[in-house]
PDB file of C-alpha atoms in Angstrom:
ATOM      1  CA  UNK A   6     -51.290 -36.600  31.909  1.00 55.00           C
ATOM      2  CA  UNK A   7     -49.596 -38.318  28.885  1.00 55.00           C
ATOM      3  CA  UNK A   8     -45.600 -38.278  28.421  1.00 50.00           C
ATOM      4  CA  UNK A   9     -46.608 -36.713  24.895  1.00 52.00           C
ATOM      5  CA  UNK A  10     -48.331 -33.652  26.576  1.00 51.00           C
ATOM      6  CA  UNK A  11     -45.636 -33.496  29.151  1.00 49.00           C
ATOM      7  CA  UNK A  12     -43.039 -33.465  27.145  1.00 54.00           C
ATOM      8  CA  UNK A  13     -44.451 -30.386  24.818  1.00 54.00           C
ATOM      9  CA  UNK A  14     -44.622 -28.215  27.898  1.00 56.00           C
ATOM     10  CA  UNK A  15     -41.358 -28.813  28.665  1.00 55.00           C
ATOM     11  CA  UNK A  16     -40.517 -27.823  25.282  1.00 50.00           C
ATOM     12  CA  UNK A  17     -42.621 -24.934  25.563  1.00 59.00           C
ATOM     13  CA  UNK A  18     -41.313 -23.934  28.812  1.00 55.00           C
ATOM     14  CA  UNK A  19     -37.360 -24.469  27.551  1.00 51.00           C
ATOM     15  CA  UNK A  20     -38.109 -21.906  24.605  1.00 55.00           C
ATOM     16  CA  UNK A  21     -39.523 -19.302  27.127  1.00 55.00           C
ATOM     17  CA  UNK A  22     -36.413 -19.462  29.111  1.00 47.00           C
ATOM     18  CA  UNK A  23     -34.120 -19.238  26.072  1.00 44.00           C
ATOM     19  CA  UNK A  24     -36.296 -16.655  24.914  1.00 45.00           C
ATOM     20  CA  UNK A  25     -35.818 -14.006  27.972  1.00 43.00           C
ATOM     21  CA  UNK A  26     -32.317 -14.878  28.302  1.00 41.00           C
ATOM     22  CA  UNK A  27     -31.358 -13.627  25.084  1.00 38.00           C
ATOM     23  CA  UNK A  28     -33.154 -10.159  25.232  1.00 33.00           C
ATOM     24  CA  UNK A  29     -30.835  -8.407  27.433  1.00 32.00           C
ATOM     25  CA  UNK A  30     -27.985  -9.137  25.158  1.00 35.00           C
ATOM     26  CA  UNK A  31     -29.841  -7.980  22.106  1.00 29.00           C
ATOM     27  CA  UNK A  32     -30.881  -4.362  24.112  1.00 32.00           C
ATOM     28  CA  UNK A  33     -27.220  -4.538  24.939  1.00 29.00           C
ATOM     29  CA  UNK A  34     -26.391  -4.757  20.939  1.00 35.00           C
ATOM     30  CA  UNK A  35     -28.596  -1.771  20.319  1.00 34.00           C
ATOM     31  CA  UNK A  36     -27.130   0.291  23.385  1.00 34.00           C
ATOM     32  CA  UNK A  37     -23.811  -0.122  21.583  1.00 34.00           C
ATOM     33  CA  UNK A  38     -25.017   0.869  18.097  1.00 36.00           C
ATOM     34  CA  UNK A  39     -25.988   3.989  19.560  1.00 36.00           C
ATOM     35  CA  UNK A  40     -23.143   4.640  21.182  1.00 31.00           C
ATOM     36  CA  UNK A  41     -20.571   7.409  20.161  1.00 33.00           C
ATOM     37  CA  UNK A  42     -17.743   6.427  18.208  1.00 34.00           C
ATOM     38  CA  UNK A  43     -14.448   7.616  19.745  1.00 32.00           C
ATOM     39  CA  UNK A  44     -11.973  10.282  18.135  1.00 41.00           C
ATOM     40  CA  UNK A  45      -9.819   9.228  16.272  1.00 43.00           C
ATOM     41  CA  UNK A  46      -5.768  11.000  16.933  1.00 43.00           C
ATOM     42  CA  UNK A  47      -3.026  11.488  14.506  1.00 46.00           C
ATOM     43  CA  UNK A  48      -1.072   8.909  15.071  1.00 53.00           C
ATOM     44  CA  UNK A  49       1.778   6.803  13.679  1.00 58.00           C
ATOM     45  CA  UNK A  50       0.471   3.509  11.865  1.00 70.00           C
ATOM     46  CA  UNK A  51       3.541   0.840  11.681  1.00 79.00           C
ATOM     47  CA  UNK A  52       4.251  -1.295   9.023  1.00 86.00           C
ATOM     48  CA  UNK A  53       4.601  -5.010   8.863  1.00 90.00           C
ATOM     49  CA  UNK A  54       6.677  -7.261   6.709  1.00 90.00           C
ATOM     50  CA  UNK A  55       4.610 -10.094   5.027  1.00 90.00           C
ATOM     51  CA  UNK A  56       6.050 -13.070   2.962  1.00 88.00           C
ATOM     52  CA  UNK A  57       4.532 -14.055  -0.780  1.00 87.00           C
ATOM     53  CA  UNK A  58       4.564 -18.088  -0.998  1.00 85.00           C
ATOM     54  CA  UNK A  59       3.843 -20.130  -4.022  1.00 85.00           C
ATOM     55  CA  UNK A  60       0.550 -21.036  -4.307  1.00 70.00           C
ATOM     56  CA  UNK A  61       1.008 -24.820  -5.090  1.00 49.00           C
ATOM     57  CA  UNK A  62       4.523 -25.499  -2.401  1.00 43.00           C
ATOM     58  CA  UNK A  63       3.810 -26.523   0.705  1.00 39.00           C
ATOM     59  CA  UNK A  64       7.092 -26.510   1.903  1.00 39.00           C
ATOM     60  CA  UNK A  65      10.271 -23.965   0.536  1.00 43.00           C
ATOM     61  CA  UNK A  66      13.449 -26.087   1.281  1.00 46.00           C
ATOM     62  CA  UNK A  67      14.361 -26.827  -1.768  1.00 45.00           C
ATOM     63  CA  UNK A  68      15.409 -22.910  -2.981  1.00 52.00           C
ATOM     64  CA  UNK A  69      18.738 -21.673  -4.750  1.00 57.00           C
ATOM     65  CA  UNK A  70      19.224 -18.394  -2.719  1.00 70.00           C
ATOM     66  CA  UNK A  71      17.583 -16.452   0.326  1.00 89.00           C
ATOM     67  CA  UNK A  72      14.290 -15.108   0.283  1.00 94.00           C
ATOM     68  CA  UNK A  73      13.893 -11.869  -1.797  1.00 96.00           C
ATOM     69  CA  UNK A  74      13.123  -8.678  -0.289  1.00 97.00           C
ATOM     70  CA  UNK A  75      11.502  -6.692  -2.726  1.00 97.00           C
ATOM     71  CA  UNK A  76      11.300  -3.498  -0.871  1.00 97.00           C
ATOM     72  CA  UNK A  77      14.778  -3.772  -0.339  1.00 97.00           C
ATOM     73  CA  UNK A  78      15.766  -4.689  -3.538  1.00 97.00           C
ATOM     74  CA  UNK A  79      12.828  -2.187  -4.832  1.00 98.00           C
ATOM     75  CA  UNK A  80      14.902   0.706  -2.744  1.00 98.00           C
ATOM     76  CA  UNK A  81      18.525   0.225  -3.792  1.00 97.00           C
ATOM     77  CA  UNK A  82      16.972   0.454  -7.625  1.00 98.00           C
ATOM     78  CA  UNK A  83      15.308   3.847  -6.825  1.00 98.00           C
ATOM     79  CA  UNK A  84      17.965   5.200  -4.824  1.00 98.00           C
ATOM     80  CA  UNK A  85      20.681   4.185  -7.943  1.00 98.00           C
ATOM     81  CA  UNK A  86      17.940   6.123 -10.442  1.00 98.00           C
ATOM     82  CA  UNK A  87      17.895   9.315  -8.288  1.00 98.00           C
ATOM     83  CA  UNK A  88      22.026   9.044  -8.878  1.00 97.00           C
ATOM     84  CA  UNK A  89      21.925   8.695 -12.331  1.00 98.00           C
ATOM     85  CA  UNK A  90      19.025  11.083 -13.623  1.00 98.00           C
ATOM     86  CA  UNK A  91      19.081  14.093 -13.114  1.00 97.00           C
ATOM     87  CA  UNK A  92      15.424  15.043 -12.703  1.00 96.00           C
ATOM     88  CA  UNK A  93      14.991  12.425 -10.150  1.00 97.00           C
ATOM     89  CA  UNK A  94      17.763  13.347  -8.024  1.00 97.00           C
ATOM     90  CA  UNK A  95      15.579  14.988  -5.492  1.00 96.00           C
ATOM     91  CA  UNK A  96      14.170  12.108  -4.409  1.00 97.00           C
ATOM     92  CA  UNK A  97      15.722  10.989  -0.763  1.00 97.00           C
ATOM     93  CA  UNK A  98      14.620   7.156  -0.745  1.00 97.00           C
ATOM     94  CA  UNK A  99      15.045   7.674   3.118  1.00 97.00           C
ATOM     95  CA  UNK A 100      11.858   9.294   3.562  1.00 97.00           C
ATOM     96  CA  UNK A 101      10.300   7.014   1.034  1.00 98.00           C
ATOM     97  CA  UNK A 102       8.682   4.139   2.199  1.00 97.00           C
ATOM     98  CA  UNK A 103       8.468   1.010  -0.484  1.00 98.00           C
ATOM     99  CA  UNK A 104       5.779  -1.335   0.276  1.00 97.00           C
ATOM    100  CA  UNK A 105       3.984  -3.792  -1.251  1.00 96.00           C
ATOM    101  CA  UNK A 106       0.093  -5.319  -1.670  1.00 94.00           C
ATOM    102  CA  UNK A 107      -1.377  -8.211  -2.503  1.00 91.00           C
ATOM    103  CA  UNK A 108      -3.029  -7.764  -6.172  1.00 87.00           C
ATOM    104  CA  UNK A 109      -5.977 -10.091  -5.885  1.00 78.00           C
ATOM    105  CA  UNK A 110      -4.825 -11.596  -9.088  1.00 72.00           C
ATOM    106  CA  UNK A 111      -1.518 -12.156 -11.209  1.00 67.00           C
ATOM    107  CA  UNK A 112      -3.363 -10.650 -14.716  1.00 78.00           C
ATOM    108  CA  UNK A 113      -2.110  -7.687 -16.034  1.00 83.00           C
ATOM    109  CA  UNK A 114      -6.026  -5.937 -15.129  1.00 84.00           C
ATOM    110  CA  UNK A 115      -5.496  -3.844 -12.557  1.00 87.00           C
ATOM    111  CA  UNK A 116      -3.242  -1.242 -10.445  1.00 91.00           C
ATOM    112  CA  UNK A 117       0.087  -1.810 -10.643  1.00 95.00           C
ATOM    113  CA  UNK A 118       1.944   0.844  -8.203  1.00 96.00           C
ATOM    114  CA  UNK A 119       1.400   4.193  -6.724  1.00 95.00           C
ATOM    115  CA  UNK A 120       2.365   6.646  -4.647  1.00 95.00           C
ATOM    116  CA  UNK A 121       0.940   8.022  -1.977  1.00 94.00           C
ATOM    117  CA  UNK A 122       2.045  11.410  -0.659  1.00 94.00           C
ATOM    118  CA  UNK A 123       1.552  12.302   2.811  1.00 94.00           C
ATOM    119  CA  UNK A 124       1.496  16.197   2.621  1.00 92.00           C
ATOM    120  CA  UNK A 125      -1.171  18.565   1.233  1.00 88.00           C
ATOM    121  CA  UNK A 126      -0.318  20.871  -1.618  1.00 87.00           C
ATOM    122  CA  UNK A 127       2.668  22.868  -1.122  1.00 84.00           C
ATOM    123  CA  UNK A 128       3.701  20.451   1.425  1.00 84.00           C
ATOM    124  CA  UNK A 129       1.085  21.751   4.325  1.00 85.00           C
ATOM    125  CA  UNK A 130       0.201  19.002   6.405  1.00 84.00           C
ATOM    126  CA  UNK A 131      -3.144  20.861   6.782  1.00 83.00           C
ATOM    127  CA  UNK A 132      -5.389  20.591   4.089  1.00 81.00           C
ATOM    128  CA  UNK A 133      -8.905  21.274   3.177  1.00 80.00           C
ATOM    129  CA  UNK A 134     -11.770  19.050   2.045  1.00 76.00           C
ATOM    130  CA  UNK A 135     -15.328  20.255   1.306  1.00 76.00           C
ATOM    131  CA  UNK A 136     -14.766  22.876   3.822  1.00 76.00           C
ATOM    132  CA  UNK A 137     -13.296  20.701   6.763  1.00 85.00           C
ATOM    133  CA  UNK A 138      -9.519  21.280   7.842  1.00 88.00           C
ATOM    134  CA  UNK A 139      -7.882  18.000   7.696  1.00 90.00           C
ATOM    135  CA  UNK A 140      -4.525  16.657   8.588  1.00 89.00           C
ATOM    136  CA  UNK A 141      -2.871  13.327   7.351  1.00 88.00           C
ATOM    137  CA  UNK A 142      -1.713  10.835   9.784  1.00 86.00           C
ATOM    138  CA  UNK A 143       2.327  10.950  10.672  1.00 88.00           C
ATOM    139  CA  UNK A 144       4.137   8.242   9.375  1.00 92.00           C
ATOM    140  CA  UNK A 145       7.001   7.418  11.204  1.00 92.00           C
ATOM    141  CA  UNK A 146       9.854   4.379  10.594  1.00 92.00           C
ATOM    142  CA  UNK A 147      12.747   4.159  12.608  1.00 90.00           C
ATOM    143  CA  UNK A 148      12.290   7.568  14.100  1.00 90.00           C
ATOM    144  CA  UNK A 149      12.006   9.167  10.668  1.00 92.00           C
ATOM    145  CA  UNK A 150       9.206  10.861   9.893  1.00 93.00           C
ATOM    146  CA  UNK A 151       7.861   9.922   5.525  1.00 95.00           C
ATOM    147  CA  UNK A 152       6.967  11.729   3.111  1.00 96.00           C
ATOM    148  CA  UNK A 153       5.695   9.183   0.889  1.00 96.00           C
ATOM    149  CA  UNK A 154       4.401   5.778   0.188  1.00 97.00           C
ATOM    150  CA  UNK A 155       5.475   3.794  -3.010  1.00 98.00           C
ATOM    151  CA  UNK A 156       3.456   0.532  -3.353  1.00 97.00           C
ATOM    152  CA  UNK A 157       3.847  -1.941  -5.599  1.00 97.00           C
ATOM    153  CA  UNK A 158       1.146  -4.662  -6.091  1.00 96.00           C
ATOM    154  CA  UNK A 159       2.534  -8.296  -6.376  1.00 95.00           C
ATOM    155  CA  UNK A 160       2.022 -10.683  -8.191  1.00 94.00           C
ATOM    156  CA  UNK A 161       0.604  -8.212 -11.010  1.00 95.00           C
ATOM    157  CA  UNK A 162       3.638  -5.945 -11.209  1.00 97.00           C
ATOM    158  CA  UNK A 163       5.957  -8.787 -11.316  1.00 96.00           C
ATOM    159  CA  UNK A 164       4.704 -10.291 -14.101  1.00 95.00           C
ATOM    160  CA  UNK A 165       4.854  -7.342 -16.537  1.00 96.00           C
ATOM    161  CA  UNK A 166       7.390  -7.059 -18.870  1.00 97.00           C
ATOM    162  CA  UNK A 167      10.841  -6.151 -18.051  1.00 97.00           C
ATOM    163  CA  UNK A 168      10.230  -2.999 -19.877  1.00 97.00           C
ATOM    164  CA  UNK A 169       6.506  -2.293 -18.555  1.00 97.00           C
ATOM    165  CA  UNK A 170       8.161  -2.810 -14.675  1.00 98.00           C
ATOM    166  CA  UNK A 171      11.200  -0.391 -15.508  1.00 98.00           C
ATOM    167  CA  UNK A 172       9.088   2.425 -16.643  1.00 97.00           C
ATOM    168  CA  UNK A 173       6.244   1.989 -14.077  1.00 97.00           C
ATOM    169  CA  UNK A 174       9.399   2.763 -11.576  1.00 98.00           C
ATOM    170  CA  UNK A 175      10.212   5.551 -13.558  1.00 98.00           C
ATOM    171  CA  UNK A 176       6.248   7.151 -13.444  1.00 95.00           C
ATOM    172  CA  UNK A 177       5.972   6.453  -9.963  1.00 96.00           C
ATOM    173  CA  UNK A 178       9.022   8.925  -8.730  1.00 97.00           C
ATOM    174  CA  UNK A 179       8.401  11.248 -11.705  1.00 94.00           C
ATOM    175  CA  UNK A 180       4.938  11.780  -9.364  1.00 94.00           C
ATOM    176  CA  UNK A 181       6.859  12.929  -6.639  1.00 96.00           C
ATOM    177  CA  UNK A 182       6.866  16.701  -6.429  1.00 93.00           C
ATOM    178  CA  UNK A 183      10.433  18.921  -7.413  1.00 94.00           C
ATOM    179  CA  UNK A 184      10.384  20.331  -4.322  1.00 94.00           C
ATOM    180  CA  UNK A 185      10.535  17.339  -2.326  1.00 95.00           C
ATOM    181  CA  UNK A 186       8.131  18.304   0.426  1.00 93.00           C
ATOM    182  CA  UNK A 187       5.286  15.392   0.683  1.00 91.00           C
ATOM    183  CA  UNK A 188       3.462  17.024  -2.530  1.00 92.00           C
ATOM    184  CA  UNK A 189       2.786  15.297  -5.575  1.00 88.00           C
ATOM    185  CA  UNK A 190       3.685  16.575  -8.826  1.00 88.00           C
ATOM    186  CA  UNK A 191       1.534  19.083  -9.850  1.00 82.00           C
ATOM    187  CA  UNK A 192       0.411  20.494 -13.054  1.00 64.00           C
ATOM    188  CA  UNK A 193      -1.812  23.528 -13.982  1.00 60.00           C
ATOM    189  CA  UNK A 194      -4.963  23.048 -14.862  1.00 56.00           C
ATOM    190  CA  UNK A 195      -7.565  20.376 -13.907  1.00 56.00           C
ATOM    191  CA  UNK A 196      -5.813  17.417 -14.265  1.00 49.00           C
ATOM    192  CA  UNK A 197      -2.843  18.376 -11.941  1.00 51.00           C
ATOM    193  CA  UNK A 198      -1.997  14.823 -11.569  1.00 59.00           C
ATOM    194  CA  UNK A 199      -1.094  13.735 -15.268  1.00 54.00           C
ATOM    195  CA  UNK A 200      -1.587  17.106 -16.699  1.00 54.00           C
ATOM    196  CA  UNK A 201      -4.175  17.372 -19.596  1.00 56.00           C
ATOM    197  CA  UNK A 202      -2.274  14.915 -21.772  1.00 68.00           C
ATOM    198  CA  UNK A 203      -1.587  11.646 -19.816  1.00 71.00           C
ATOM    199  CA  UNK A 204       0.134  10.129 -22.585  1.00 82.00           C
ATOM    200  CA  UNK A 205       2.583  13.100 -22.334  1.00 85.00           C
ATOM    201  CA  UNK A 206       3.424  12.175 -18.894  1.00 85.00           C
ATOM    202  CA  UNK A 207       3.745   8.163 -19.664  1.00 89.00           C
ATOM    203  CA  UNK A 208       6.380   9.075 -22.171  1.00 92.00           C
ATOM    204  CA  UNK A 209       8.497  11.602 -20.011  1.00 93.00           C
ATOM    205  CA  UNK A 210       8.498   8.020 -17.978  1.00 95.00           C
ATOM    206  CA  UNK A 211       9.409   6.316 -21.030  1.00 97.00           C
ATOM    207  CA  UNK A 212      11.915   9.124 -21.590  1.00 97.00           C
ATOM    208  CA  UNK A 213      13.571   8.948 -18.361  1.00 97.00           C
ATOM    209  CA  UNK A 214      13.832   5.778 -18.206  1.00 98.00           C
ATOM    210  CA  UNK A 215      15.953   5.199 -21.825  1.00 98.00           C
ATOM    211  CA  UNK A 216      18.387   8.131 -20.086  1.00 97.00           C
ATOM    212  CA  UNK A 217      18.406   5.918 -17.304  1.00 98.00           C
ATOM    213  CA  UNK A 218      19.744   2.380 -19.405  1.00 97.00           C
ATOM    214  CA  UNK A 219      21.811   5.075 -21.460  1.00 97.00           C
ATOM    215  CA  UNK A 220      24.376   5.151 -18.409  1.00 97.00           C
ATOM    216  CA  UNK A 221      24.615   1.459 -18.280  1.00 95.00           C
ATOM    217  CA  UNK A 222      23.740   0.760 -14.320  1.00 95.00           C
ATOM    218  CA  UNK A 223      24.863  -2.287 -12.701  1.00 92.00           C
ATOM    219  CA  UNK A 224      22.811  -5.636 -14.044  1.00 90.00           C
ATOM    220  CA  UNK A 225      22.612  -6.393 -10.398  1.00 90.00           C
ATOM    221  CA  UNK A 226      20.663  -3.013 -10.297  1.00 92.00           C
ATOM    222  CA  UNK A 227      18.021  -4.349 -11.748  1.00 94.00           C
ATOM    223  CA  UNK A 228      18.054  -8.247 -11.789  1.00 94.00           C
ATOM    224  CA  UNK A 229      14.923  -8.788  -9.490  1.00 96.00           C
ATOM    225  CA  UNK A 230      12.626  -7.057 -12.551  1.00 97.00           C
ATOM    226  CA  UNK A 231      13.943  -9.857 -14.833  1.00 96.00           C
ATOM    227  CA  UNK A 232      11.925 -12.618 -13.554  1.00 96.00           C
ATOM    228  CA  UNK A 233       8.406 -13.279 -13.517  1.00 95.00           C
ATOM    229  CA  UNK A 234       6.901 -13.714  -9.205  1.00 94.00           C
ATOM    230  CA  UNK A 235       6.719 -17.892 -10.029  1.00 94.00           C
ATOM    231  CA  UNK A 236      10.736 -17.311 -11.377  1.00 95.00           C
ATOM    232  CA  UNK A 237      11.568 -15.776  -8.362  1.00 96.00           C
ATOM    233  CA  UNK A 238       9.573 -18.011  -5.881  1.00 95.00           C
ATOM    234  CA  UNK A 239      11.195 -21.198  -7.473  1.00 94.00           C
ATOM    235  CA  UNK A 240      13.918 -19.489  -7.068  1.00 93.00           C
ATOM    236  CA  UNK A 241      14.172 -17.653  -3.586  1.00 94.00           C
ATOM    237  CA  UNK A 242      11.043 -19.614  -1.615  1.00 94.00           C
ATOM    238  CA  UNK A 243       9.099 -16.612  -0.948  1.00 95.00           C
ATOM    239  CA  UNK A 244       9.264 -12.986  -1.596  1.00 96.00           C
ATOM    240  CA  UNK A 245       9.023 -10.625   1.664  1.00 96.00           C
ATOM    241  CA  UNK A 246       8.409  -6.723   1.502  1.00 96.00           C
ATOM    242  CA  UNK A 247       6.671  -4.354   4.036  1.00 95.00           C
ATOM    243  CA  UNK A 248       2.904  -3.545   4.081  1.00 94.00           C
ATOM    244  CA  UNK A 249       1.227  -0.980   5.573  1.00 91.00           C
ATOM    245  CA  UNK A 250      -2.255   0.868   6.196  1.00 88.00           C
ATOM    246  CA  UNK A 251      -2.625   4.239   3.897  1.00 83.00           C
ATOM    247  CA  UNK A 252      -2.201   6.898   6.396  1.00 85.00           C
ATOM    248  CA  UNK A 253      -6.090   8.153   7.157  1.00 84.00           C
ATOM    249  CA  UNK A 254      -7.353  11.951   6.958  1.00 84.00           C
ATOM    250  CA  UNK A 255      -8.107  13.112  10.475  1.00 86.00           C
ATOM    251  CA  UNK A 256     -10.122  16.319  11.339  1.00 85.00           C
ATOM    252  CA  UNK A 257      -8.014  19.226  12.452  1.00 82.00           C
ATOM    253  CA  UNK A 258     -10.654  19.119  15.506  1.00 76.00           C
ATOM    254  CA  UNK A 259     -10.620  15.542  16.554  1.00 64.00           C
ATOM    255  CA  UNK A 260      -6.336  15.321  15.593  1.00 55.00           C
ATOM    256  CA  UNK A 261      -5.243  15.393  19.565  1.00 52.00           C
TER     257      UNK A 261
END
């Protein structure tokens, strides 16, 4: 027999192995497809804090002050609006939790904040959708339960205007309900959201926030929305804030 032949049904007999070898592993792929997925229970997600770096630094020693924290910084602003206007001052930043997301680019294209309420109309946490009884996730932070989420996507909100970052504040709590009770604003009609006119509620936003400048706050109030993110990353190294999962809609029957 000739090493050529030889060595072809070695070949041969090497691929045979391989081949029975991997079939139990790909039944054992298909068993698992088919398995049932487990129920999911309302639970508490937890957030994280995450740091924004400059893009080009590889190292941040060479900074003027401490890191930023946005959230922080983002929180003291609200909670100094809620004492100085008047239609805003039912908004407890304590059960508001600021967070921030990564914008997947710095242009102006894009979302630039929301809010994210975690109660159903009226301020049920059971609500319906398409004719299944749902409830939202708890969200819970230092043993405080939250009613909503205000996130701000960085770099793109940063690099707004001054102006354009000040009112986007100002629409953002305006969207949180009068009552205060995890519910959005809501207005008759189909578009509850922005009622009918959405340029109507951009310049209540506008609106609120000229009565807010009219009472001169502290500059310090509002410093952090002066600077562009690469201002503030030359300046502080890195900008930290807290990020978090949006709460998910459980059914009522798989909510343990």
């Amino acid at each position: 027999m000739t090493k050529k032949l030889v060595t072809k049904k070695l070949v041969t007999k090497k691929r045979r192995l391989l081949k029975t070898e991997t079939l139990p592993r790909l039944s054992l792929r298909k068993k698992a497809k088919r398995m049932a997925r487990a129920k999911r229970t309302a639970r508490s997600p937890s957030p994280r804090r995450v740091r924004l770096l400059p893009s080009r630094c590889k190292t941040v020693d060479l900074v003027d002050e401490a890191e930023l924290d946005f959230c922080g910084e983002m929180r003291e602003l609200c909670e100094d609006i809620s004492r100085r206007v008047p239609e805003l001052s039912h908004v407890v930043m304590r059960d508001v939790l600021v967070c921030i997301t990564r914008a997947r680019s710095g242009g102006r294209t894009g979302l630039w904040a929301k809010l994210t309420p975690l109660r159903f109309e009226g301020g049920s946490r059971l609500g319906m959708r398409r004719g299944q009884r749902y409830v939202i996730e708890p969200l819970v932070v230092d043993g405080r339960e939250q009613l909503y989420i205000l996130t701000f996507c960085l770099p793109r909100f940063l690099n707004l205007t001054y102006r354009e970052k000040l009112v986007t504040v100002f629409h953002e709590l305006f969207h949180i309900g009068p009552q205060f009770d995890g519910d959005h604003r809501r207005f008759a009609g189909r578009y509850h959201m922005h009622s009918p006119r959405a340029e109507l509620f951009d310049s209540e936003a506008e609106r609120l926030c000229d009565l807010y400048l009219a009472t001169s706050p502290a500059p310090l109030a509002c410093r952090f929305l002066r600077h562009r993110c690469a201002t503030l990353l030359a300046r502080h190294g890195a900008i930290t804030g807290l990020t978090i999962p949006v709460p998910k809609l459980i059914p009522v029957d798989e909510a343990a």
